[in-house]
């Protein structure tokens, strides 16, 4: 940008310099032309003046000569001689002035010759007494010849003056035209020069402002670079600190996973073993001792039922902890086959409740097969649990491919397109306010005496959906059934 500005300045300066040089030359040429025209006008006037002076000196000499002849006063004779002496000098001036015009110079020389003849005649009259003019008749003849010569000289003078007047008229016209054109030319050239200077000034001012702005921008850029460098250093420190925190949390999570594995082991072996013994011994007492009172038998039955619920709860917790593991391999799986396997596992329950499952077809996806099996099983078991008494349960399964923008609950997820698999039943439904609550751990919408279960099944479903970068939600209306929506990345 700076080099381009300097190049423009160089070009502009060269244009202005060339224009001013041209303007100076043009002004000089016009002034020189006017001077030459003025000199040519003066030259014509000088030619006219010199030939007029020659004639005037001749006429004056003749007049003084005539006065001398009449009065014999030598004063007249002296004046006549002075005028005669000037004729040669002025005719020489006229001949010199007409050197640029041979034709006119020829006429001037012809006039000079006639005036010389007239001068000689006057000198003869002046010297008449001594050179042989003896009679008055002879004198009159000489005077008559002189008059003829003078008249002829006047005719030549008129011709010379006419030529000079023509030249003078042409030269005056040319001078006037030059005098009219020159100021206009100088004015226009001056205006153009002023405009160029103004343009150059504005251009220079613009470039100066641009350069100043560039310098300001550069200074601000350097300042921002320093700020960015400081910010980077601060961010690096924060990133390092955050990295250390994450490392600490990873270590803590690793420890928690180890503890969770230990818990799974304890829950699956150590905790369940006492429960199995409680159930076994309580059953033996009930079966072997017929003398138990009705109240004691009831207490033992309650103990046995409580132990069974505790065992179910432990198994559910183990399932939940296993569902939290997202490190298993993802395998391309036909979800229709997975559904068939679930139906086979729940065959007795489905037959007892007269459940009809209608599937319009699901895709093949990369999933963790065991977890998706658990997901489908829990959703179907939940529908069976909350079926309307005396009414056959029907579950419709539909699959659609949607964009995340179509469901605001998917906007926080990392993918744009999802498979939506819906499980719609005709069970007892639930209030809309519980759409999210039912997926929380240990949350139940009914008492344990109304419907069985541990309150963990749907929480496991949400955990499995999260493991697959998906989501699960539900919609329900009391007595109008419920629909569970499962989303997998497409």
CSV table of C-alpha atoms in Angstrom, one decimal:
chain,number,residue,atom,x,y,z
A,1,UNK,CA,0.0,0.0,0.0
A,2,UNK,CA,2.8,2.4,0.9
A,3,UNK,CA,4.8,1.6,-2.3
A,4,UNK,CA,1.6,2.1,-4.4
A,5,UNK,CA,1.0,5.5,-2.7
A,6,UNK,CA,4.6,6.6,-3.5
A,7,UNK,CA,4.3,5.4,-7.1
A,8,UNK,CA,1.1,7.5,-7.5
A,9,UNK,CA,2.9,10.5,-6.0
A,10,UNK,CA,5.8,10.1,-8.4
A,11,UNK,CA,3.4,9.9,-11.4
A,12,UNK,CA,1.4,12.9,-10.1
A,13,UNK,CA,4.6,14.9,-9.5
A,14,UNK,CA,5.8,14.1,-13.0
A,15,UNK,CA,2.5,15.1,-14.6
A,16,UNK,CA,2.5,18.4,-12.7
A,17,UNK,CA,6.2,19.0,-13.6
A,18,UNK,CA,5.6,18.3,-17.3
A,19,UNK,CA,2.4,20.5,-17.3
A,20,UNK,CA,4.2,23.4,-15.6
A,21,UNK,CA,7.1,23.1,-18.0
A,22,UNK,CA,4.8,23.0,-20.9
A,23,UNK,CA,2.9,26.0,-19.5
A,24,UNK,CA,6.1,27.9,-19.0
A,25,UNK,CA,7.2,27.1,-22.6
A,26,UNK,CA,3.8,28.0,-24.0
A,27,UNK,CA,3.7,31.3,-22.0
A,28,UNK,CA,7.2,32.1,-23.2
A,29,UNK,CA,6.3,31.2,-26.8
A,30,UNK,CA,3.1,33.4,-26.7
A,31,UNK,CA,5.0,36.3,-25.1
A,32,UNK,CA,7.8,36.0,-27.7
A,33,UNK,CA,5.2,35.9,-30.4
A,34,UNK,CA,3.5,39.0,-29.2
A,35,UNK,CA,6.9,40.7,-28.9
A,36,UNK,CA,7.7,39.8,-32.5
A,37,UNK,CA,4.3,41.0,-33.7
A,38,UNK,CA,4.8,44.2,-31.7
A,39,UNK,CA,8.2,44.6,-33.3
A,40,UNK,CA,6.7,44.0,-36.8
A,41,UNK,CA,4.1,46.7,-36.1
A,42,UNK,CA,6.8,49.1,-34.9
A,43,UNK,CA,9.0,48.1,-37.9
A,44,UNK,CA,6.2,49.1,-40.3
A,45,UNK,CA,5.7,52.4,-38.5
A,46,UNK,CA,9.4,53.0,-38.6
A,47,UNK,CA,9.5,52.4,-42.4
A,48,UNK,CA,6.6,54.8,-42.8
A,49,UNK,CA,8.3,57.3,-40.6
A,50,UNK,CA,11.6,57.1,-42.4
A,51,UNK,CA,10.2,57.5,-45.9
A,52,UNK,CA,7.9,60.3,-44.7
A,53,UNK,CA,10.9,62.0,-43.1
A,54,UNK,CA,12.8,61.7,-46.4
A,55,UNK,CA,10.0,63.4,-48.3
A,56,UNK,CA,9.5,66.0,-45.6
A,57,UNK,CA,13.2,66.9,-45.6
A,58,UNK,CA,13.1,67.2,-49.4
A,59,UNK,CA,10.0,69.4,-49.3
A,60,UNK,CA,11.5,71.5,-46.4
A,61,UNK,CA,14.8,71.9,-48.3
A,62,UNK,CA,12.8,73.0,-51.4
A,63,UNK,CA,10.8,75.6,-49.3
A,64,UNK,CA,14.0,77.0,-47.7
A,65,UNK,CA,15.7,77.1,-51.1
A,66,UNK,CA,12.8,79.0,-52.6
A,67,UNK,CA,12.9,81.5,-49.7
A,68,UNK,CA,16.6,81.9,-50.3
A,69,UNK,CA,16.1,82.6,-54.0
A,70,UNK,CA,13.4,85.2,-53.1
A,71,UNK,CA,15.3,86.9,-50.3
A,72,UNK,CA,18.9,85.9,-50.7
A,73,UNK,CA,18.9,85.4,-47.0
A,74,UNK,CA,21.6,82.9,-46.1
A,75,UNK,CA,19.6,81.7,-43.1
A,76,UNK,CA,17.2,80.1,-45.6
A,77,UNK,CA,20.1,78.6,-47.4
A,78,UNK,CA,21.6,77.1,-44.2
A,79,UNK,CA,18.2,75.5,-43.3
A,80,UNK,CA,17.9,74.1,-46.8
A,81,UNK,CA,21.4,72.5,-46.6
A,82,UNK,CA,20.5,71.0,-43.2
A,83,UNK,CA,17.4,69.3,-44.6
A,84,UNK,CA,19.3,68.1,-47.7
A,85,UNK,CA,22.0,66.6,-45.5
A,86,UNK,CA,19.3,64.5,-43.6
A,87,UNK,CA,17.8,63.0,-46.8
A,88,UNK,CA,20.6,60.5,-47.2
A,89,UNK,CA,20.5,59.2,-43.6
A,90,UNK,CA,16.8,58.7,-43.5
A,91,UNK,CA,16.7,57.0,-46.9
A,92,UNK,CA,19.5,54.6,-45.7
A,93,UNK,CA,17.4,53.8,-42.6
A,94,UNK,CA,14.4,53.1,-44.8
A,95,UNK,CA,16.4,50.8,-47.1
A,96,UNK,CA,17.8,49.0,-44.1
A,97,UNK,CA,14.4,48.6,-42.5
A,98,UNK,CA,13.0,47.0,-45.7
A,99,UNK,CA,15.7,44.4,-46.0
A,100,UNK,CA,13.2,41.7,-45.0
A,101,UNK,CA,10.9,42.7,-47.9
A,102,UNK,CA,12.9,42.8,-51.2
A,103,UNK,CA,10.0,44.2,-53.2
A,104,UNK,CA,9.4,47.0,-50.7
A,105,UNK,CA,13.1,47.7,-50.5
A,106,UNK,CA,13.2,48.1,-54.3
A,107,UNK,CA,10.5,50.7,-54.1
A,108,UNK,CA,12.4,52.5,-51.2
A,109,UNK,CA,15.6,52.5,-53.3
A,110,UNK,CA,13.7,53.8,-56.2
A,111,UNK,CA,12.3,56.6,-54.0
A,112,UNK,CA,15.7,57.3,-52.6
A,113,UNK,CA,17.1,57.6,-56.1
A,114,UNK,CA,14.3,60.1,-57.0
A,115,UNK,CA,15.0,62.1,-53.8
A,116,UNK,CA,18.7,62.1,-54.7
A,117,UNK,CA,17.8,63.5,-58.1
A,118,UNK,CA,15.6,66.1,-56.4
A,119,UNK,CA,18.5,66.9,-54.0
A,120,UNK,CA,20.9,67.4,-56.9
A,121,UNK,CA,18.4,69.7,-58.6
A,122,UNK,CA,18.1,71.8,-55.4
A,123,UNK,CA,21.8,71.9,-55.2
A,124,UNK,CA,22.0,73.1,-58.8
A,125,UNK,CA,19.5,75.9,-57.9
A,126,UNK,CA,21.6,76.7,-54.8
A,127,UNK,CA,24.7,76.9,-56.9
A,128,UNK,CA,23.0,78.5,-59.9
A,129,UNK,CA,25.2,81.6,-59.9
A,130,UNK,CA,28.4,79.7,-59.9
A,131,UNK,CA,27.6,76.5,-62.0
A,132,UNK,CA,26.1,78.1,-65.1
A,133,UNK,CA,22.5,78.9,-64.6
A,134,UNK,CA,22.6,82.2,-66.4
A,135,UNK,CA,19.0,82.9,-67.4
A,136,UNK,CA,15.7,82.9,-65.6
A,137,UNK,CA,14.3,80.5,-68.2
A,138,UNK,CA,16.9,77.9,-67.4
A,139,UNK,CA,16.1,78.3,-63.7
A,140,UNK,CA,12.5,77.8,-64.3
A,141,UNK,CA,13.2,74.7,-66.3
A,142,UNK,CA,15.3,73.3,-63.4
A,143,UNK,CA,12.6,74.1,-60.9
A,144,UNK,CA,10.0,72.4,-63.2
A,145,UNK,CA,12.1,69.3,-63.4
A,146,UNK,CA,12.4,69.3,-59.7
A,147,UNK,CA,8.7,69.5,-59.3
A,148,UNK,CA,8.2,66.6,-61.6
A,149,UNK,CA,10.7,64.6,-59.7
A,150,UNK,CA,9.0,65.5,-56.4
A,151,UNK,CA,5.6,64.5,-57.7
A,152,UNK,CA,7.0,61.2,-58.9
A,153,UNK,CA,8.6,60.8,-55.4
A,154,UNK,CA,5.2,61.4,-53.8
A,155,UNK,CA,3.7,58.7,-56.0
A,156,UNK,CA,6.4,56.3,-54.9
A,157,UNK,CA,5.8,57.3,-51.3
A,158,UNK,CA,2.1,56.7,-51.6
A,159,UNK,CA,2.8,53.2,-53.0
A,160,UNK,CA,5.3,52.5,-50.3
A,161,UNK,CA,2.9,53.7,-47.6
A,162,UNK,CA,0.1,51.7,-49.0
A,163,UNK,CA,2.2,48.5,-48.9
A,164,UNK,CA,3.3,49.3,-45.3
A,165,UNK,CA,-0.3,50.1,-44.3
A,166,UNK,CA,-1.4,46.8,-45.6
A,167,UNK,CA,1.4,45.0,-43.7
A,168,UNK,CA,0.6,47.1,-40.7
A,169,UNK,CA,-3.1,46.1,-40.8
A,170,UNK,CA,-2.3,42.4,-41.0
A,171,UNK,CA,0.3,42.6,-38.2
A,172,UNK,CA,-2.0,44.6,-36.0
A,173,UNK,CA,-4.7,42.1,-36.5
A,174,UNK,CA,-2.3,39.2,-35.7
A,175,UNK,CA,-1.1,41.1,-32.6
A,176,UNK,CA,-4.7,41.7,-31.4
A,177,UNK,CA,-5.6,38.0,-32.0
A,178,UNK,CA,-2.5,36.9,-30.1
A,179,UNK,CA,-3.2,39.4,-27.3
A,180,UNK,CA,-6.8,38.0,-27.1
A,181,UNK,CA,-5.8,34.3,-27.2
A,182,UNK,CA,-2.8,34.5,-24.9
A,183,UNK,CA,-4.6,35.6,-21.7
A,184,UNK,CA,-7.3,33.0,-22.3
A,185,UNK,CA,-4.6,30.3,-22.8
A,186,UNK,CA,-2.7,31.4,-19.7
A,187,UNK,CA,-5.9,31.6,-17.7
A,188,UNK,CA,-7.1,28.1,-18.7
A,189,UNK,CA,-3.6,26.7,-18.2
A,190,UNK,CA,-3.4,28.3,-14.8
A,191,UNK,CA,-6.8,26.9,-13.8
A,192,UNK,CA,-5.7,23.4,-14.9
A,193,UNK,CA,-2.4,23.9,-13.0
A,194,UNK,CA,-4.3,25.0,-9.9
A,195,UNK,CA,-6.7,22.0,-10.2
A,196,UNK,CA,-3.7,19.7,-10.5
A,197,UNK,CA,-2.1,21.3,-7.4
A,198,UNK,CA,-5.4,21.0,-5.5
A,199,UNK,CA,-5.7,17.3,-6.6
A,200,UNK,CA,-2.1,16.6,-5.6
A,201,UNK,CA,-2.8,18.3,-2.2
A,202,UNK,CA,-5.9,16.3,-1.7
A,203,UNK,CA,-4.2,13.1,-2.8
A,204,UNK,CA,-1.2,13.8,-0.5
A,205,UNK,CA,-3.6,14.6,2.3
A,206,UNK,CA,-5.5,11.3,1.7
A,207,UNK,CA,-2.3,9.3,1.5
A,208,UNK,CA,-1.0,11.0,4.7
A,209,UNK,CA,-4.2,10.1,6.5
A,210,UNK,CA,-4.0,6.6,5.2
A,211,UNK,CA,-0.4,6.4,6.3
A,212,UNK,CA,-1.3,7.8,9.7
A,213,UNK,CA,-4.2,5.4,10.0
A,214,UNK,CA,-1.9,2.5,8.9
A,215,UNK,CA,0.6,3.6,11.6
A,216,UNK,CA,-2.2,3.8,14.2
A,217,UNK,CA,-3.4,0.4,13.0
A,218,UNK,CA,0.1,-1.0,13.2
A,219,UNK,CA,0.5,0.4,16.7
A,220,UNK,CA,-2.8,-1.1,17.7
A,221,UNK,CA,-1.9,-4.4,16.1
A,222,UNK,CA,1.3,-4.5,18.0
A,223,UNK,CA,-0.6,-3.6,21.2
A,224,UNK,CA,-3.1,-6.4,20.4
A,225,UNK,CA,-0.3,-8.8,19.7
A,226,UNK,CA,1.2,-8.0,23.1
A,227,UNK,CA,-2.2,-8.4,24.7
A,228,UNK,CA,-2.8,-11.7,22.8
A,229,UNK,CA,0.7,-12.9,23.9
A,230,UNK,CA,-0.2,-12.0,27.5
A,231,UNK,CA,-3.6,-13.6,27.1
A,232,UNK,CA,-2.0,-16.7,25.5
A,233,UNK,CA,0.4,-16.9,28.4
A,234,UNK,CA,-2.6,-16.6,30.8
A,235,UNK,CA,-4.6,-19.1,28.9
A,236,UNK,CA,-1.7,-21.5,28.8
A,237,UNK,CA,-1.4,-21.2,32.6
A,238,UNK,CA,-5.1,-21.8,32.9
A,239,UNK,CA,-5.0,-24.7,30.5
A,240,UNK,CA,-2.1,-26.2,32.5
A,241,UNK,CA,-4.1,-25.7,35.7
A,242,UNK,CA,-7.2,-27.1,34.1
A,243,UNK,CA,-5.2,-30.0,32.7
A,244,UNK,CA,-3.8,-30.7,36.2
A,245,UNK,CA,-7.4,-30.6,37.6
A,246,UNK,CA,-8.6,-32.9,34.9
A,247,UNK,CA,-5.7,-35.3,35.5
A,248,UNK,CA,-6.6,-35.2,39.2
A,249,UNK,CA,-10.2,-35.8,38.4
A,250,UNK,CA,-9.3,-38.6,36.0
A,251,UNK,CA,-7.3,-40.2,38.8
A,252,UNK,CA,-10.2,-39.7,41.1
A,253,UNK,CA,-12.6,-41.2,38.5
A,254,UNK,CA,-10.2,-44.1,38.0
A,255,UNK,CA,-10.3,-44.7,41.8
A,256,UNK,CA,-14.0,-44.4,41.7
A,257,UNK,CA,-14.2,-47.0,38.9
A,258,UNK,CA,-12.0,-49.3,40.9
A,259,UNK,CA,-14.3,-48.8,43.9
A,260,UNK,CA,-17.3,-49.4,41.6
A,261,UNK,CA,-15.8,-52.6,40.3
A,262,UNK,CA,-15.1,-53.6,43.9
A,263,UNK,CA,-18.8,-52.7,44.7
A,264,UNK,CA,-20.0,-54.8,41.8
A,265,UNK,CA,-18.0,-57.7,43.1
A,266,UNK,CA,-19.2,-57.2,46.6
A,267,UNK,CA,-22.8,-56.6,45.5
A,268,UNK,CA,-22.8,-59.6,43.2
A,269,UNK,CA,-21.2,-62.0,45.7
A,270,UNK,CA,-20.7,-60.9,49.3
A,271,UNK,CA,-24.0,-58.9,49.7
A,272,UNK,CA,-26.2,-61.4,47.9
A,273,UNK,CA,-24.9,-64.4,49.8
A,274,UNK,CA,-26.4,-63.4,53.2
A,275,UNK,CA,-29.7,-62.5,51.4
A,276,UNK,CA,-29.8,-66.0,49.8
A,277,UNK,CA,-29.1,-67.6,53.2
A,278,UNK,CA,-31.9,-65.5,54.9
A,279,UNK,CA,-34.3,-66.6,52.2
A,280,UNK,CA,-33.2,-70.2,52.4
A,281,UNK,CA,-33.4,-70.5,56.2
A,282,UNK,CA,-36.7,-68.6,56.4
A,283,UNK,CA,-38.2,-71.0,53.8
A,284,UNK,CA,-36.9,-74.0,55.7
A,285,UNK,CA,-38.5,-72.8,58.9
A,286,UNK,CA,-41.8,-72.2,57.2
A,287,UNK,CA,-41.6,-75.6,55.4
A,288,UNK,CA,-40.3,-77.7,58.3
A,289,UNK,CA,-42.1,-76.3,61.4
A,290,UNK,CA,-45.8,-76.8,61.3
A,291,UNK,CA,-46.3,-75.5,64.8
A,292,UNK,CA,-45.6,-71.9,63.9
A,293,UNK,CA,-48.3,-69.5,64.8
A,294,UNK,CA,-50.0,-67.6,62.0
A,295,UNK,CA,-48.3,-64.4,63.1
A,296,UNK,CA,-44.8,-65.9,63.2
A,297,UNK,CA,-45.4,-67.4,59.7
A,298,UNK,CA,-46.5,-64.0,58.5
A,299,UNK,CA,-43.3,-62.4,59.9
A,300,UNK,CA,-41.1,-65.0,58.2
A,301,UNK,CA,-42.9,-64.4,54.9
A,302,UNK,CA,-42.3,-60.7,55.3
A,303,UNK,CA,-38.6,-61.4,56.0
A,304,UNK,CA,-38.4,-63.5,52.9
A,305,UNK,CA,-40.2,-60.9,50.8
A,306,UNK,CA,-37.9,-58.1,52.1
A,307,UNK,CA,-34.8,-60.2,51.3
A,308,UNK,CA,-36.1,-60.9,47.8
A,309,UNK,CA,-36.7,-57.2,47.2
A,310,UNK,CA,-33.2,-56.4,48.6
A,311,UNK,CA,-31.7,-59.0,46.2
A,312,UNK,CA,-33.7,-57.4,43.2
A,313,UNK,CA,-32.4,-54.0,44.2
A,314,UNK,CA,-28.8,-55.2,44.3
A,315,UNK,CA,-29.2,-56.8,40.9
A,316,UNK,CA,-30.6,-53.6,39.6
A,317,UNK,CA,-27.7,-51.6,41.0
A,318,UNK,CA,-25.3,-54.0,39.4
A,319,UNK,CA,-27.1,-53.5,36.1
A,320,UNK,CA,-26.9,-49.7,36.5
A,321,UNK,CA,-23.2,-49.8,37.2
A,322,UNK,CA,-22.6,-52.0,34.2
A,323,UNK,CA,-24.7,-49.7,32.1
A,324,UNK,CA,-22.4,-46.8,33.1
A,325,UNK,CA,-19.5,-48.5,31.2
A,326,UNK,CA,-19.2,-47.0,27.7
A,327,UNK,CA,-15.9,-48.6,26.9
A,328,UNK,CA,-17.4,-51.7,25.4
A,329,UNK,CA,-17.0,-52.4,21.6
A,330,UNK,CA,-19.6,-50.9,19.2
A,331,UNK,CA,-20.8,-53.5,16.8
A,332,UNK,CA,-23.0,-53.2,13.7
A,333,UNK,CA,-26.2,-54.7,14.9
A,334,UNK,CA,-29.6,-55.3,13.4
A,335,UNK,CA,-32.0,-53.8,16.0
A,336,UNK,CA,-34.8,-56.0,14.7
A,337,UNK,CA,-33.0,-59.1,15.8
A,338,UNK,CA,-32.2,-57.5,19.1
A,339,UNK,CA,-36.0,-56.8,19.5
A,340,UNK,CA,-36.7,-60.5,18.7
A,341,UNK,CA,-34.2,-61.6,21.4
A,342,UNK,CA,-35.9,-59.3,23.9
A,343,UNK,CA,-39.3,-60.7,23.0
A,344,UNK,CA,-38.0,-64.2,23.5
A,345,UNK,CA,-36.6,-63.4,26.9
A,346,UNK,CA,-39.9,-61.9,28.0
A,347,UNK,CA,-42.1,-64.5,26.3
A,348,UNK,CA,-43.9,-65.7,29.4
A,349,UNK,CA,-44.6,-62.1,30.6
A,350,UNK,CA,-45.8,-61.0,27.2
A,351,UNK,CA,-48.0,-64.0,26.8
A,352,UNK,CA,-49.5,-63.6,30.3
A,353,UNK,CA,-50.4,-59.9,29.6
A,354,UNK,CA,-51.5,-60.7,26.0
A,355,UNK,CA,-49.0,-58.1,24.7
A,356,UNK,CA,-49.0,-57.3,21.0
A,357,UNK,CA,-45.8,-55.7,19.6
A,358,UNK,CA,-45.9,-54.1,16.2
A,359,UNK,CA,-42.6,-53.1,14.6
A,360,UNK,CA,-42.4,-51.3,11.3
A,361,UNK,CA,-38.7,-52.0,11.0
A,362,UNK,CA,-35.5,-50.7,12.6
A,363,UNK,CA,-32.1,-50.0,11.0
A,364,UNK,CA,-28.7,-51.6,11.5
A,365,UNK,CA,-26.6,-49.4,13.8
A,366,UNK,CA,-23.2,-49.6,15.5
A,367,UNK,CA,-24.2,-50.1,19.2
A,368,UNK,CA,-23.2,-52.0,22.3
A,369,UNK,CA,-25.5,-55.0,21.7
A,370,UNK,CA,-25.9,-56.1,25.4
A,371,UNK,CA,-26.8,-52.5,26.4
A,372,UNK,CA,-29.3,-52.0,23.6
A,373,UNK,CA,-30.8,-55.4,24.5
A,374,UNK,CA,-31.2,-54.1,28.1
A,375,UNK,CA,-32.6,-50.8,26.9
A,376,UNK,CA,-35.4,-52.4,24.8
A,377,UNK,CA,-36.1,-55.0,27.6
A,378,UNK,CA,-36.5,-52.3,30.2
A,379,UNK,CA,-38.8,-50.1,28.0
A,380,UNK,CA,-41.0,-53.0,27.1
A,381,UNK,CA,-41.1,-54.3,30.7
A,382,UNK,CA,-42.1,-50.8,31.9
A,383,UNK,CA,-45.0,-50.8,29.4
A,384,UNK,CA,-46.1,-54.2,30.6
A,385,UNK,CA,-45.9,-53.2,34.2
A,386,UNK,CA,-48.2,-50.2,33.7
A,387,UNK,CA,-50.7,-51.9,31.4
A,388,UNK,CA,-54.4,-51.3,32.0
A,389,UNK,CA,-56.0,-54.2,33.9
A,390,UNK,CA,-58.2,-56.4,31.7
A,391,UNK,CA,-57.1,-54.7,28.5
A,392,UNK,CA,-54.6,-56.3,26.1
A,393,UNK,CA,-51.5,-54.3,25.9
A,394,UNK,CA,-50.4,-53.1,22.4
A,395,UNK,CA,-46.9,-51.6,21.7
A,396,UNK,CA,-46.3,-49.9,18.4
A,397,UNK,CA,-42.6,-49.4,17.4
A,398,UNK,CA,-41.9,-46.8,14.7
A,399,UNK,CA,-38.6,-45.5,13.3
A,400,UNK,CA,-37.9,-42.1,11.7
A,401,UNK,CA,-34.8,-40.2,10.7
A,402,UNK,CA,-34.9,-36.6,11.9
A,403,UNK,CA,-32.7,-33.5,12.2
A,404,UNK,CA,-31.7,-32.3,15.7
A,405,UNK,CA,-33.3,-28.9,15.0
A,406,UNK,CA,-36.7,-30.6,14.9
A,407,UNK,CA,-36.5,-31.4,18.7
A,408,UNK,CA,-35.1,-28.8,21.1
A,409,UNK,CA,-34.1,-31.6,23.5
A,410,UNK,CA,-31.5,-32.8,20.9
A,411,UNK,CA,-29.9,-29.4,20.4
A,412,UNK,CA,-27.3,-30.1,23.1
A,413,UNK,CA,-26.2,-33.3,21.4
A,414,UNK,CA,-23.1,-33.4,19.1
A,415,UNK,CA,-24.8,-34.8,15.9
A,416,UNK,CA,-27.2,-33.2,13.4
A,417,UNK,CA,-29.2,-36.3,12.3
A,418,UNK,CA,-30.7,-39.0,14.6
A,419,UNK,CA,-32.7,-42.2,14.3
A,420,UNK,CA,-35.9,-41.7,16.4
A,421,UNK,CA,-37.3,-45.1,17.6
A,422,UNK,CA,-40.6,-44.7,19.5
A,423,UNK,CA,-42.3,-47.3,21.7
A,424,UNK,CA,-46.0,-46.2,22.1
A,425,UNK,CA,-48.3,-48.2,24.4
A,426,UNK,CA,-52.0,-48.0,25.5
A,427,UNK,CA,-51.2,-48.4,29.2
A,428,UNK,CA,-52.2,-46.2,32.1
A,429,UNK,CA,-49.9,-43.3,31.1
A,430,UNK,CA,-48.6,-40.6,33.5
A,431,UNK,CA,-48.8,-36.9,34.1
A,432,UNK,CA,-46.7,-34.8,31.7
A,433,UNK,CA,-44.9,-33.2,34.6
A,434,UNK,CA,-43.1,-36.5,35.2
A,435,UNK,CA,-41.6,-36.8,31.7
A,436,UNK,CA,-38.0,-36.2,33.0
A,437,UNK,CA,-38.5,-37.4,36.6
A,438,UNK,CA,-39.2,-41.0,35.6
A,439,UNK,CA,-35.6,-41.4,34.3
A,440,UNK,CA,-34.0,-40.4,37.6
A,441,UNK,CA,-32.5,-43.0,39.9
A,442,UNK,CA,-34.8,-44.5,42.5
A,443,UNK,CA,-37.8,-42.4,41.3
A,444,UNK,CA,-41.2,-44.0,41.4
A,445,UNK,CA,-44.6,-42.5,40.4
A,446,UNK,CA,-46.5,-45.1,42.5
A,447,UNK,CA,-46.2,-46.9,45.8
A,448,UNK,CA,-44.3,-50.2,45.9
A,449,UNK,CA,-47.5,-52.0,46.9
A,450,UNK,CA,-49.3,-50.8,43.7
A,451,UNK,CA,-46.6,-51.6,41.2
A,452,UNK,CA,-43.4,-53.6,41.7
A,453,UNK,CA,-39.9,-52.6,40.6
A,454,UNK,CA,-36.8,-50.9,41.9
A,455,UNK,CA,-37.0,-47.4,40.4
A,456,UNK,CA,-33.8,-48.1,38.5
A,457,UNK,CA,-34.9,-49.5,35.2
A,458,UNK,CA,-35.6,-46.3,33.3
A,459,UNK,CA,-32.4,-44.7,34.8
A,460,UNK,CA,-30.5,-47.5,33.2
A,461,UNK,CA,-32.2,-46.7,29.9
A,462,UNK,CA,-31.1,-43.1,30.0
A,463,UNK,CA,-27.5,-44.1,30.9
A,464,UNK,CA,-27.4,-46.5,27.9
A,465,UNK,CA,-28.7,-43.8,25.6
A,466,UNK,CA,-26.0,-41.5,26.8
A,467,UNK,CA,-23.4,-44.2,26.2
A,468,UNK,CA,-24.4,-44.1,22.6
A,469,UNK,CA,-24.3,-40.3,22.2
A,470,UNK,CA,-28.1,-40.4,22.1
A,471,UNK,CA,-31.0,-39.5,24.3
A,472,UNK,CA,-34.3,-40.9,25.7
A,473,UNK,CA,-37.4,-39.1,26.6
A,474,UNK,CA,-41.1,-39.9,27.2
A,475,UNK,CA,-44.5,-38.4,26.7
A,476,UNK,CA,-47.7,-39.5,28.6
A,477,UNK,CA,-51.2,-38.7,29.4
A,478,UNK,CA,-53.2,-40.3,32.2
A,479,UNK,CA,-55.2,-43.3,30.9
A,480,UNK,CA,-54.0,-42.5,27.3
A,481,UNK,CA,-50.8,-44.5,27.3
A,482,UNK,CA,-47.2,-43.4,27.1
A,483,UNK,CA,-44.6,-43.1,24.3
A,484,UNK,CA,-40.9,-43.5,24.8
A,485,UNK,CA,-38.6,-41.9,22.2
A,486,UNK,CA,-35.1,-43.3,21.9
A,487,UNK,CA,-32.5,-41.4,19.7
A,488,UNK,CA,-29.4,-42.9,18.2
A,489,UNK,CA,-26.9,-40.9,16.0
A,490,UNK,CA,-27.6,-41.4,12.3
